[in-house]
Short mmCIF file of C-alpha atoms in Angstrom, two decimals:
data_model
loop_
_atom_site.label_atom_id
_atom_site.label_comp_id
_atom_site.label_asym_id
_atom_site.label_seq_id
_atom_site.Cartn_x
_atom_site.Cartn_y
_atom_site.Cartn_z
CA MET A 1 3.63 -7.20 42.54
CA LYS A 2 7.36 -6.48 42.71
CA PRO A 3 8.48 -3.11 41.29
CA ALA A 4 10.69 -4.78 38.65
CA VAL A 5 7.80 -6.90 37.41
CA TRP A 6 5.49 -3.88 37.32
CA TYR A 7 7.97 -1.81 35.29
CA LEU A 8 8.50 -4.71 32.88
CA SER A 9 4.73 -5.06 32.41
CA MET A 10 4.38 -1.36 31.69
CA LEU A 11 7.20 -1.52 29.13
CA ILE A 12 5.50 -4.42 27.34
CA VAL A 13 2.14 -2.62 27.30
CA ALA A 14 3.77 0.57 25.98
CA PHE A 15 5.62 -1.37 23.28
CA LEU A 16 2.44 -3.10 22.11
CA TYR A 17 0.54 0.21 22.06
CA PHE A 18 3.11 2.00 19.91
CA TYR A 19 3.52 -1.05 17.65
CA VAL A 20 -0.20 -1.21 16.91
CA LEU A 21 -0.31 2.57 16.40
CA ALA A 22 2.58 2.39 13.93
CA VAL A 23 0.92 -0.40 11.95
CA GLN A 24 -2.31 1.61 11.81
CA TYR A 25 -0.49 4.64 10.48
CA ILE A 26 1.40 2.65 7.86
CA ARG A 27 -1.81 1.10 6.58
CA ALA A 28 -3.56 4.49 6.60
CA ALA A 29 -5.91 3.33 9.35
CA GLU A 30 -5.35 6.14 11.81
CA ILE A 31 -7.86 7.30 14.39
CA PRO A 32 -10.84 8.74 12.46
CA HIS A 33 -10.92 12.45 11.89
CA SER A 34 -13.82 14.36 13.37
CA PRO A 35 -16.31 15.97 10.99
CA ARG A 36 -14.95 19.33 12.12
CA THR A 37 -11.47 18.31 10.93
CA ILE A 38 -12.78 17.33 7.49
CA ALA A 39 -14.96 20.42 7.21
CA ALA A 40 -12.00 22.58 8.16
CA ILE A 41 -9.84 21.46 5.27
CA LEU A 42 -12.52 21.67 2.57
CA PRO A 43 -12.05 25.41 1.88
CA THR A 44 -8.33 24.86 1.21
CA TYR A 45 -8.50 21.33 -0.20
CA GLY A 46 -6.81 21.27 -3.57
CA LYS A 47 -4.66 24.34 -3.03
CA ASN A 48 -1.72 22.30 -1.83
CA HIS A 49 -2.38 19.22 -3.94
CA GLY A 50 -1.29 20.43 -7.34
CA GLY A 51 -2.00 18.89 -10.71
CA LEU A 52 0.49 18.16 -13.48
CA PRO A 53 3.18 19.44 -13.66
CA PRO A 54 4.34 20.53 -10.15
CA PRO A 55 4.18 24.16 -9.07
CA PRO A 56 6.87 26.15 -10.91
CA GLN A 57 8.35 27.55 -7.70
CA LYS A 58 8.67 25.07 -4.88
CA SER A 59 10.13 25.91 -1.46
CA HIS A 60 11.75 22.68 -0.32
CA ARG A 61 11.38 21.97 3.38
CA LEU A 62 14.25 19.48 3.46
CA GLN A 63 17.84 19.81 2.37
CA ASN A 64 18.56 16.23 1.37
CA THR A 65 21.86 14.97 2.81
CA ASP A 66 21.05 11.31 2.35
CA GLN A 67 23.61 8.82 3.63
CA GLY A 68 21.61 5.67 3.06
CA PRO A 69 22.83 2.19 2.15
CA SER A 70 24.66 1.63 -1.13
CA LEU A 71 22.79 -0.05 -3.96
CA ASP A 72 24.47 -1.57 -6.98
CA PHE A 73 23.00 -3.09 -10.12
CA SER A 74 22.92 -6.72 -9.07
CA TYR A 75 20.25 -9.23 -8.09
CA HIS A 76 19.28 -9.44 -4.43
CA ASP A 77 18.06 -12.66 -2.88
CA HIS A 78 15.38 -12.41 -0.21
CA GLU A 79 17.80 -11.94 2.67
CA SER A 80 19.82 -9.21 0.99
CA LEU A 81 16.64 -7.52 -0.27
CA THR A 82 15.24 -7.51 3.27
CA ASN A 83 18.48 -6.13 4.71
CA TRP A 84 18.60 -3.33 2.14
CA LEU A 85 14.97 -2.31 2.71
CA ARG A 86 15.52 -2.19 6.47
CA ALA A 87 18.70 -0.16 6.06
CA ARG A 88 16.98 2.24 3.65
CA ASN A 89 14.12 2.72 6.09
CA ALA A 90 16.47 3.27 9.02
CA ALA A 91 18.45 5.87 7.05
CA SER A 92 15.36 7.86 5.97
CA PRO A 93 12.48 7.35 8.43
CA GLU A 94 11.07 10.76 7.53
CA LEU A 95 10.39 9.57 3.97
CA THR A 96 9.91 5.78 4.22
CA ALA A 97 7.95 3.16 6.14
CA LEU A 98 8.49 -0.58 5.76
CA TYR A 99 5.79 -3.18 6.36
CA SER A 100 4.91 -6.72 5.35
CA ILE A 101 1.43 -7.64 4.12
CA GLY A 102 1.98 -11.32 4.94
CA ARG A 103 4.24 -14.24 4.09
CA SER A 104 4.69 -16.50 1.11
CA VAL A 105 4.06 -20.25 1.14
CA GLN A 106 7.64 -20.79 2.34
CA GLY A 107 7.46 -18.05 4.95
CA ARG A 108 9.16 -15.12 3.19
CA ASP A 109 7.82 -11.64 3.94
CA LEU A 110 5.94 -9.80 1.21
CA TRP A 111 7.59 -6.46 1.85
CA VAL A 112 6.13 -3.09 0.95
CA MET A 113 7.97 0.21 1.25
CA VAL A 114 5.96 3.42 1.54
CA VAL A 115 7.76 6.44 0.10
CA SER A 116 6.18 9.79 0.94
CA SER A 117 6.77 12.95 2.94
CA SER A 118 4.07 11.46 5.21
CA PRO A 119 5.02 7.76 5.21
CA TYR A 120 3.39 6.74 8.51
CA LYS A 121 0.29 8.88 8.51
CA HIS A 122 -2.57 9.13 6.04
CA VAL A 123 -3.16 12.75 5.06
CA LEU A 124 -6.72 13.64 4.09
CA GLY A 125 -7.10 13.91 0.33
CA VAL A 126 -3.67 12.47 -0.54
CA PRO A 127 -3.98 9.47 -2.91
CA ASN A 128 -2.30 6.09 -2.48
CA VAL A 129 -0.59 4.48 -5.48
CA LYS A 130 1.40 1.26 -5.83
CA TYR A 131 3.80 -0.84 -7.85
CA VAL A 132 3.90 -4.64 -7.56
CA ALA A 133 6.83 -6.48 -9.15
CA ASN A 134 8.15 -10.04 -9.45
CA MET A 135 4.66 -11.60 -9.41
CA HIS A 136 6.23 -14.26 -11.59
CA GLY A 137 9.38 -15.21 -9.74
CA ASN A 138 11.51 -15.64 -12.86
CA GLU A 139 10.68 -12.15 -14.16
CA ALA A 140 13.39 -10.48 -12.14
CA VAL A 141 14.13 -7.07 -13.66
CA GLY A 142 11.20 -5.30 -12.00
CA ARG A 143 12.26 -6.61 -8.59
CA GLU A 144 15.59 -4.77 -8.85
CA LEU A 145 14.14 -1.67 -10.51
CA MET A 146 11.81 -1.24 -7.53
CA LEU A 147 14.81 -0.94 -5.22
CA HIS A 148 16.38 1.67 -7.48
CA LEU A 149 13.07 3.53 -7.70
CA ILE A 150 12.84 3.67 -3.90
CA ASN A 151 16.42 4.87 -3.71
CA THR A 152 15.91 7.54 -6.35
CA LEU A 153 12.71 8.90 -4.80
CA VAL A 154 14.39 9.19 -1.40
CA THR A 155 17.72 10.64 -2.52
CA GLU A 156 16.17 13.11 -4.98
CA TYR A 157 13.57 14.48 -2.57
CA GLY A 158 14.41 18.14 -1.97
CA ARG A 159 16.62 18.20 -5.07
CA ASP A 160 14.30 17.33 -7.95
CA ASP A 161 11.16 19.49 -8.20
CA TYR A 162 8.94 16.80 -9.71
CA ILE A 163 9.96 14.09 -7.22
CA THR A 164 9.60 16.50 -4.31
CA TRP A 165 6.11 17.45 -5.48
CA LEU A 166 5.23 13.78 -6.01
CA LEU A 167 6.25 12.72 -2.48
CA ASP A 168 4.59 15.77 -0.92
CA ASN A 169 1.27 14.92 -2.59
CA THR A 170 1.25 11.11 -2.92
CA ARG A 171 1.77 8.01 -0.78
CA ILE A 172 3.70 5.52 -2.93
CA HIS A 173 3.63 1.84 -1.91
CA ILE A 174 6.26 -0.34 -3.59
CA MET A 175 6.29 -4.16 -3.39
CA PRO A 176 9.56 -5.43 -4.93
CA SER A 177 8.46 -9.08 -4.91
CA MET A 178 5.05 -10.72 -4.71
CA ASN A 179 6.59 -14.14 -5.38
CA PRO A 180 9.86 -14.37 -3.41
CA ASP A 181 9.69 -18.20 -3.36
CA GLY A 182 9.65 -18.37 -7.15
CA PHE A 183 12.57 -15.96 -7.41
CA GLU A 184 14.72 -18.17 -5.18
CA VAL A 185 14.56 -21.08 -7.67
CA ALA A 186 14.71 -19.03 -10.87
CA LYS A 187 17.99 -18.86 -12.77
CA GLU A 188 19.82 -15.82 -14.04
CA ARG A 189 20.19 -15.65 -17.86
CA SER A 190 16.99 -17.67 -18.34
CA CYS A 191 15.07 -15.58 -20.86
CA ASP A 192 12.18 -18.02 -21.39
CA GLY A 193 10.53 -20.97 -19.69
CA GLY A 194 8.59 -21.40 -16.50
CA VAL A 195 11.12 -22.32 -13.80
CA GLY A 196 10.39 -19.92 -10.92
CA ARG A 197 7.30 -18.44 -12.59
CA TYR A 198 4.91 -20.13 -10.16
CA ASN A 199 4.71 -19.94 -6.38
CA ALA A 200 5.93 -22.77 -4.14
CA MET A 201 2.61 -24.60 -4.60
CA GLY A 202 2.91 -24.49 -8.39
CA PHE A 203 0.28 -21.80 -8.99
CA ASP A 204 0.50 -18.87 -11.39
CA LEU A 205 -0.35 -15.88 -9.20
CA ASN A 206 -1.53 -13.87 -12.19
CA ARG A 207 -4.22 -16.50 -12.82
CA ASN A 208 -5.29 -16.69 -9.18
CA PHE A 209 -7.65 -13.75 -8.64
CA PRO A 210 -11.44 -13.69 -8.94
CA ASP A 211 -12.46 -13.10 -12.55
CA TYR A 212 -15.30 -10.88 -13.71
CA PHE A 213 -16.06 -12.75 -16.93
CA LYS A 214 -15.49 -16.41 -16.12
CA GLN A 215 -15.42 -18.53 -12.99
CA ASN A 216 -11.88 -19.06 -11.74
CA ASN A 217 -11.53 -22.55 -10.29
CA ALA A 218 -7.88 -22.18 -9.26
CA ARG A 219 -7.31 -22.69 -5.53
CA THR A 220 -6.48 -19.31 -4.04
CA GLN A 221 -2.92 -18.96 -2.75
CA PRO A 222 -1.56 -17.21 0.38
CA GLU A 223 0.24 -14.53 -1.65
CA THR A 224 -2.97 -13.76 -3.53
CA GLU A 225 -5.05 -13.60 -0.36
CA PHE A 226 -2.61 -11.20 1.28
CA VAL A 227 -2.67 -8.89 -1.75
CA LYS A 228 -6.48 -8.99 -1.85
CA ASP A 229 -6.61 -8.09 1.84
CA TRP A 230 -4.05 -5.32 1.32
CA ILE A 231 -5.93 -3.58 -1.48
CA SER A 232 -9.23 -3.92 0.37
CA LYS A 233 -7.81 -1.87 3.27
CA ILE A 234 -6.02 0.85 1.31
CA GLN A 235 -7.91 2.56 -1.49
CA PHE A 236 -5.33 2.66 -4.26
CA VAL A 237 -6.04 5.03 -7.13
CA LEU A 238 -3.36 3.87 -9.58
CA SER A 239 -1.18 0.79 -9.89
CA GLY A 240 1.48 -0.79 -12.08
CA ASN A 241 2.01 -4.57 -12.20
CA ILE A 242 5.56 -5.16 -13.46
CA HIS A 243 6.46 -8.22 -15.56
CA GLY A 244 9.02 -9.40 -18.11
CA GLY A 245 9.08 -11.45 -21.30
CA ALA A 246 7.79 -8.71 -23.61
CA LEU A 247 8.07 -4.97 -24.16
CA VAL A 248 4.64 -3.39 -23.84
CA ALA A 249 2.19 -1.61 -21.53
CA SER A 250 -0.95 -3.77 -21.39
CA TYR A 251 -4.31 -2.57 -20.07
CA PRO A 252 -7.74 -4.07 -19.14
CA PHE A 253 -9.56 -6.13 -19.86
CA ASP A 254 -7.29 -9.19 -19.81
CA ASN A 255 -10.30 -11.47 -20.23
CA THR A 256 -13.30 -11.51 -22.52
CA PRO A 257 -17.01 -12.28 -22.17
CA ASN A 258 -16.79 -14.52 -25.25
CA SER A 259 -17.36 -18.25 -25.01
CA ILE A 260 -14.34 -20.39 -24.11
CA PHE A 261 -13.70 -21.54 -27.66
CA LYS A 262 -13.97 -18.02 -29.09
CA SER A 263 -11.61 -16.90 -26.30
CA LEU A 264 -8.86 -19.12 -27.69
CA SER A 265 -8.30 -16.47 -30.36
CA SER A 266 -7.22 -12.96 -29.38
CA THR A 267 -9.82 -10.24 -29.61
CA LYS A 268 -10.13 -6.83 -27.98
CA SER A 269 -12.04 -6.64 -24.70
CA LEU A 270 -12.46 -2.96 -23.95
CA SER A 271 -13.32 -1.64 -20.49
CA PRO A 272 -15.68 1.29 -19.86
CA ASP A 273 -12.56 3.34 -19.05
CA ASP A 274 -10.71 2.35 -22.21
CA ASP A 275 -9.76 5.96 -22.98
CA VAL A 276 -8.15 6.37 -19.55
CA PHE A 277 -6.30 3.05 -19.71
CA LYS A 278 -4.93 3.82 -23.18
CA HIS A 279 -3.74 7.16 -21.84
CA LEU A 280 -2.03 5.57 -18.81
CA ALA A 281 -0.35 2.92 -20.96
CA THR A 282 0.80 5.62 -23.37
CA VAL A 283 2.25 7.74 -20.54
CA TYR A 284 4.45 4.82 -19.54
CA ALA A 285 5.37 3.67 -23.04
CA SER A 286 6.06 7.15 -24.41
CA ASN A 287 8.72 7.73 -21.76
CA ASN A 288 10.47 4.46 -22.70
CA LYS A 289 12.13 4.82 -26.10
CA ARG A 290 12.35 1.14 -27.01
CA MET A 291 8.79 0.46 -25.84
CA SER A 292 7.26 3.45 -27.62
CA GLU A 293 8.90 2.42 -30.89
CA GLY A 294 6.97 -0.85 -30.69
CA ARG A 295 10.07 -2.99 -31.00
CA ALA A 296 9.17 -6.67 -31.10
CA CYS A 297 10.85 -9.23 -28.90
CA LYS A 298 12.09 -12.40 -30.61
CA GLY A 299 9.17 -14.52 -31.80
CA GLN A 300 6.57 -11.83 -31.01
CA GLU A 301 4.60 -9.37 -33.10
CA PRO A 302 5.35 -5.66 -32.56
CA PHE A 303 2.96 -3.56 -30.46
CA LYS A 304 1.91 -0.27 -32.03
CA ASN A 305 3.20 2.61 -29.87
CA GLY A 306 4.19 0.05 -27.23
CA ILE A 307 0.69 -0.52 -25.84
CA THR A 308 -1.97 -3.23 -26.14
CA ASN A 309 -5.33 -4.30 -24.81
CA GLY A 310 -4.67 -7.37 -22.66
CA ALA A 311 -7.21 -9.68 -24.25
CA ASP A 312 -6.16 -8.54 -27.74
CA TRP A 313 -2.68 -9.84 -26.93
CA TYR A 314 -4.06 -13.05 -25.46
CA PRO A 315 -6.88 -13.66 -22.95
CA LEU A 316 -6.35 -14.98 -19.45
CA ILE A 317 -8.50 -15.79 -16.44
CA GLY A 318 -7.82 -14.50 -12.93
CA GLY A 319 -5.48 -11.62 -13.71
CA MET A 320 -4.57 -9.07 -11.06
CA GLN A 321 -5.12 -5.92 -13.14
CA ASP A 322 -8.75 -6.73 -13.92
CA TYR A 323 -9.35 -7.59 -10.25
CA ASN A 324 -7.93 -4.25 -9.08
CA TYR A 325 -10.12 -2.36 -11.52
CA VAL A 326 -13.44 -4.21 -11.21
CA TRP A 327 -13.39 -5.07 -7.50
CA HIS A 328 -11.69 -1.99 -6.07
CA GLY A 329 -11.87 0.78 -8.67
CA CYS A 330 -8.05 0.95 -8.92
CA MET A 331 -6.64 1.77 -12.37
CA GLU A 332 -3.95 -0.90 -12.82
CA ILE A 333 -1.99 -1.70 -15.97
CA THR A 334 0.59 -4.42 -16.65
CA LEU A 335 4.09 -3.27 -17.58
CA GLU A 336 6.23 -5.72 -19.55
CA ILE A 337 9.69 -4.15 -19.37
CA SER A 338 12.18 -6.70 -20.72
CA CYS A 339 12.26 -9.23 -23.55
CA CYS A 340 14.43 -11.53 -21.43
CA LYS A 341 12.71 -12.51 -18.18
CA TYR A 342 15.90 -12.93 -16.11
CA PRO A 343 18.73 -11.21 -18.00
CA PRO A 344 22.31 -11.04 -16.72
CA ALA A 345 22.86 -8.50 -13.96
CA SER A 346 25.14 -6.54 -16.29
CA ASP A 347 22.00 -5.48 -18.22
CA LEU A 348 20.22 -3.97 -15.21
CA THR A 349 21.78 -0.53 -15.63
CA ARG A 350 20.31 -0.29 -19.13
CA TYR A 351 16.87 -1.40 -17.98
CA TRP A 352 16.89 1.22 -15.22
CA GLU A 353 17.89 3.96 -17.65
CA GLU A 354 15.10 2.90 -20.03
CA ASN A 355 12.40 2.77 -17.35
CA ARG A 356 13.39 5.42 -14.79
CA GLU A 357 11.41 8.27 -16.32
CA SER A 358 8.40 6.05 -17.12
CA LEU A 359 8.19 4.71 -13.56
CA ILE A 360 8.26 8.19 -12.05
CA ARG A 361 5.97 9.97 -14.53
CA PHE A 362 3.36 7.21 -14.41
CA LEU A 363 2.84 7.76 -10.66
CA GLY A 364 1.95 11.40 -11.24
CA GLU A 365 -1.13 10.37 -13.25
CA ALA A 366 -2.92 9.73 -9.94
CA HIS A 367 -3.34 13.51 -9.83
CA ARG A 368 -5.34 13.67 -13.04
CA GLY A 369 -9.15 13.73 -12.97
CA VAL A 370 -11.59 14.37 -10.14
CA ARG A 371 -11.28 14.10 -6.36
CA GLY A 372 -13.10 15.27 -3.27
CA PHE A 373 -15.29 14.23 -0.35
CA VAL A 374 -18.77 12.76 0.04
CA LEU A 375 -20.53 14.19 3.12
CA ASP A 376 -23.95 14.16 4.71
CA GLU A 377 -25.87 17.34 5.51
CA ALA A 378 -24.16 17.65 8.89
CA GLY A 379 -20.72 17.51 7.30
CA ASN A 380 -20.01 13.92 8.37
CA PRO A 381 -18.07 11.76 5.91
CA ILE A 382 -20.02 9.01 4.14
CA GLU A 383 -18.00 5.81 3.92
CA GLY A 384 -18.59 3.37 1.11
CA ALA A 385 -20.65 5.64 -1.13
CA THR A 386 -20.66 4.01 -4.57
CA MET A 387 -19.88 6.26 -7.50
CA LYS A 388 -19.38 6.05 -11.22
CA ILE A 389 -18.86 8.34 -14.16
CA LYS A 390 -22.09 8.38 -16.18
CA ASP A 391 -22.07 5.81 -19.02
CA LYS A 392 -19.08 4.02 -17.45
CA GLU A 393 -20.34 0.91 -15.70
CA VAL A 394 -17.34 0.18 -13.43
CA GLY A 395 -17.51 2.25 -10.27
CA PHE A 396 -15.48 3.18 -7.19
CA ARG A 397 -16.15 3.93 -3.51
CA SER A 398 -15.48 6.60 -0.93
CA THR A 399 -13.07 5.88 1.93
CA ARG A 400 -13.83 5.89 5.64
CA TYR A 401 -13.20 9.64 5.57
CA GLY A 402 -15.51 10.20 2.60
CA GLU A 403 -12.58 10.74 0.21
CA PHE A 404 -12.66 9.70 -3.42
CA TRP A 405 -10.43 9.94 -6.47
CA ARG A 406 -10.99 8.98 -10.10
CA ILE A 407 -8.66 9.37 -13.05
CA VAL A 408 -10.71 10.97 -15.82
CA LEU A 409 -9.54 12.64 -19.03
CA PRO A 410 -10.27 16.31 -19.82
CA GLY A 411 -13.84 17.21 -20.77
CA ARG A 412 -17.32 17.50 -19.28
CA HIS A 413 -18.58 14.56 -17.22
CA ILE A 414 -21.37 13.56 -14.83
CA LEU A 415 -20.68 11.87 -11.49
CA GLU A 416 -23.39 9.52 -10.19
CA LEU A 417 -23.47 8.83 -6.44
CA TYR A 418 -25.38 6.21 -4.45
CA ALA A 419 -25.30 5.52 -0.71
CA ASP A 420 -27.61 3.45 1.45
CA GLY A 421 -30.06 5.74 3.25
CA PHE A 422 -29.42 8.71 0.96
CA ASP A 423 -31.01 10.00 -2.21
CA PRO A 424 -28.99 9.28 -5.36
CA LYS A 425 -27.35 12.30 -6.89
CA GLU A 426 -25.82 13.40 -10.17
CA VAL A 427 -23.22 16.18 -10.37
CA ASP A 428 -21.84 17.81 -13.52
CA PHE A 429 -18.15 18.63 -13.51
CA PHE A 430 -15.39 19.62 -15.90
CA ILE A 431 -11.83 18.26 -16.10
CA SER A 432 -9.00 20.46 -17.37
CA GLU A 433 -5.56 19.36 -18.52
CA GLU A 434 -3.73 21.46 -15.93
CA ARG A 435 -4.94 20.13 -12.58
CA PRO A 436 -7.50 17.84 -10.93
CA THR A 437 -11.03 19.03 -10.36
CA ILE A 438 -12.06 19.32 -6.70
CA LEU A 439 -15.62 18.14 -6.19
CA ASN A 440 -17.12 17.95 -2.68
CA VAL A 441 -20.60 16.45 -2.70
CA THR A 442 -23.30 16.57 -0.02
CA LEU A 443 -25.93 13.81 -0.05
CA THR A 444 -29.42 14.26 1.37
CA LYS A 445 -31.01 11.74 3.70
CA ALA A 446 -33.70 9.78 1.90
CA SER A 447 -37.23 10.13 3.23
CA LYS A 448 -37.67 6.45 2.37
CA ARG A 449 -34.58 4.29 2.69
CA ASN A 450 -33.30 3.49 -0.77
CA GLN A 451 -32.34 -0.07 -1.52
CA PHE A 452 -28.98 0.50 -3.12
CA GLY A 453 -26.42 -1.43 -1.07
CA SER A 454 -23.28 0.44 -0.13
CA GLY A 455 -20.34 0.14 2.20
CA TYR A 456 -17.70 -2.54 2.07
CA PRO A 457 -19.31 -6.00 2.08
CA LEU A 458 -17.78 -8.80 4.11
CA ALA A 459 -16.72 -10.47 0.88
CA PRO A 460 -15.60 -7.83 -1.64
CA SER A 461 -17.73 -7.80 -4.77
CA PRO A 462 -17.29 -6.14 -8.16
CA ILE A 463 -18.17 -2.44 -8.26
CA VAL A 464 -20.13 -2.80 -11.46
CA PHE A 465 -23.63 -1.94 -12.56
CA THR A 466 -24.07 -4.77 -15.09
CA LYS A 467 -22.86 -8.35 -14.67
CA PRO A 468 -21.88 -10.88 -17.34
CA ILE A 469 -22.72 -14.57 -17.24
CA HIS A 470 -19.87 -16.51 -15.63
CA GLN A 471 -18.49 -19.43 -17.58
CA SER A 472 -16.11 -22.16 -16.50
CA GLY A 473 -12.50 -21.14 -17.04
CA SER A 474 -10.64 -24.42 -16.50
CA LEU A 475 -9.96 -25.14 -20.19
CA LEU A 476 -8.62 -21.67 -20.98
CA ASN A 477 -6.50 -21.57 -17.81
CA ASN A 478 -4.90 -24.92 -18.60
CA LEU A 479 -4.21 -23.86 -22.19
CA ASN A 480 -2.64 -20.58 -21.03
CA LYS A 481 -0.43 -22.43 -18.56
CA PHE A 482 0.77 -24.74 -21.32
CA VAL A 483 1.46 -21.88 -23.74
CA ASN A 484 3.34 -19.85 -21.12
CA SER A 485 5.48 -22.83 -20.14
CA VAL A 486 6.40 -23.66 -23.73
CA PHE A 487 6.71 -20.23 -25.31
CA GLY A 488 7.56 -18.09 -22.28
CA LEU A 489 5.17 -15.22 -22.95
CA GLY A 490 4.73 -12.40 -20.45
CA LYS A 491 1.70 -11.49 -18.31
#
């Protein structure tokens, strides 16, 4: 082999190696830690991961002299959005990482920006949170607010105590657009209607996920599959799904176990974690003056305190927030932030001012509740241990490193743990208002292998301990599509 060819081959191999390594870091799939590494951090775990609010005296490690790309209050098409994200990442690689989870029907990247003081590397015990915007392509405000949120988090790191604390203790994943194809055909100043709402195949992406209560017969779309794959690989603790067409924070369940004909009328469908979801919705709404006042959009009823149960507003099949919660234990709520779906760009400054504090404060709620590790008697992490808070029938799982997080309100609780090959266990714990409770649990090998299935199945299944009877959802889906097209409701 000629020397030139050999050197070229080595360069290609080195490039591929570092590319794969970078992707692994971005997706929090780094080389597994040894048990000794996990055991070593347990005595200090929690000391550097503060609760709410941030430590009163913070020594900033970085003097922020950001010189990143400019960002005005205007709408960005896919090309300009891509260029800005790349420029932002290039200007602040110590705080950001940019990756795509896949491509839309028409081949546009579904970009995600990680913002954190550890953007490329998963840090043991640090939770992942996310925002997803522009799921309906014609609901455009959230798409632009995500860019301004990224910019604010980066430029204020080292200057603002709360933001510095947030980035030091959280990995924030921000997807400005889940439906870039729909956005490209939507029209500015279109407050209602369905043009651009659907993906390029004509599907409503917020009716395209598996449903816990009723069978969803809609053909799954590429954008949906990429999101499902994404949240199966990264254990998100908290999530906000950003929409337009109303002014309210909506929480699970979006669907109801009622029969189809009873489902045509709105009725509350409360989740086992209803207290937590009401709290999360209130955190967002209370920091948005117009939302918290319950102001009604034209043709809509007002929402008390700016929050609502999803099904009580109107039921739907195949929503993303219920899927996040039931299948992956992620606390997601839907944030309707503008009465007009695609208002003129001149209104964007006002929408940012109204939502800035809500967007930032909501992320901090990932640090409320209980967190820790699940280990075996030798100190090895147990992956896929299934857990739930006693009397709450929707559970959550431990990560590959044995980590877990759960947002729980103050009070005394019992954690139930199950793992294949281990004895079940119950642990009492107490949650205070000031900071999360650290709870590291050791499971004992079962003398007789228990039959409770654990670990991540090939096809993700609901993390629930009781299952409803599935009913056909075609009629309700078709009715919802008609109503949304005619009346232009959110969600």
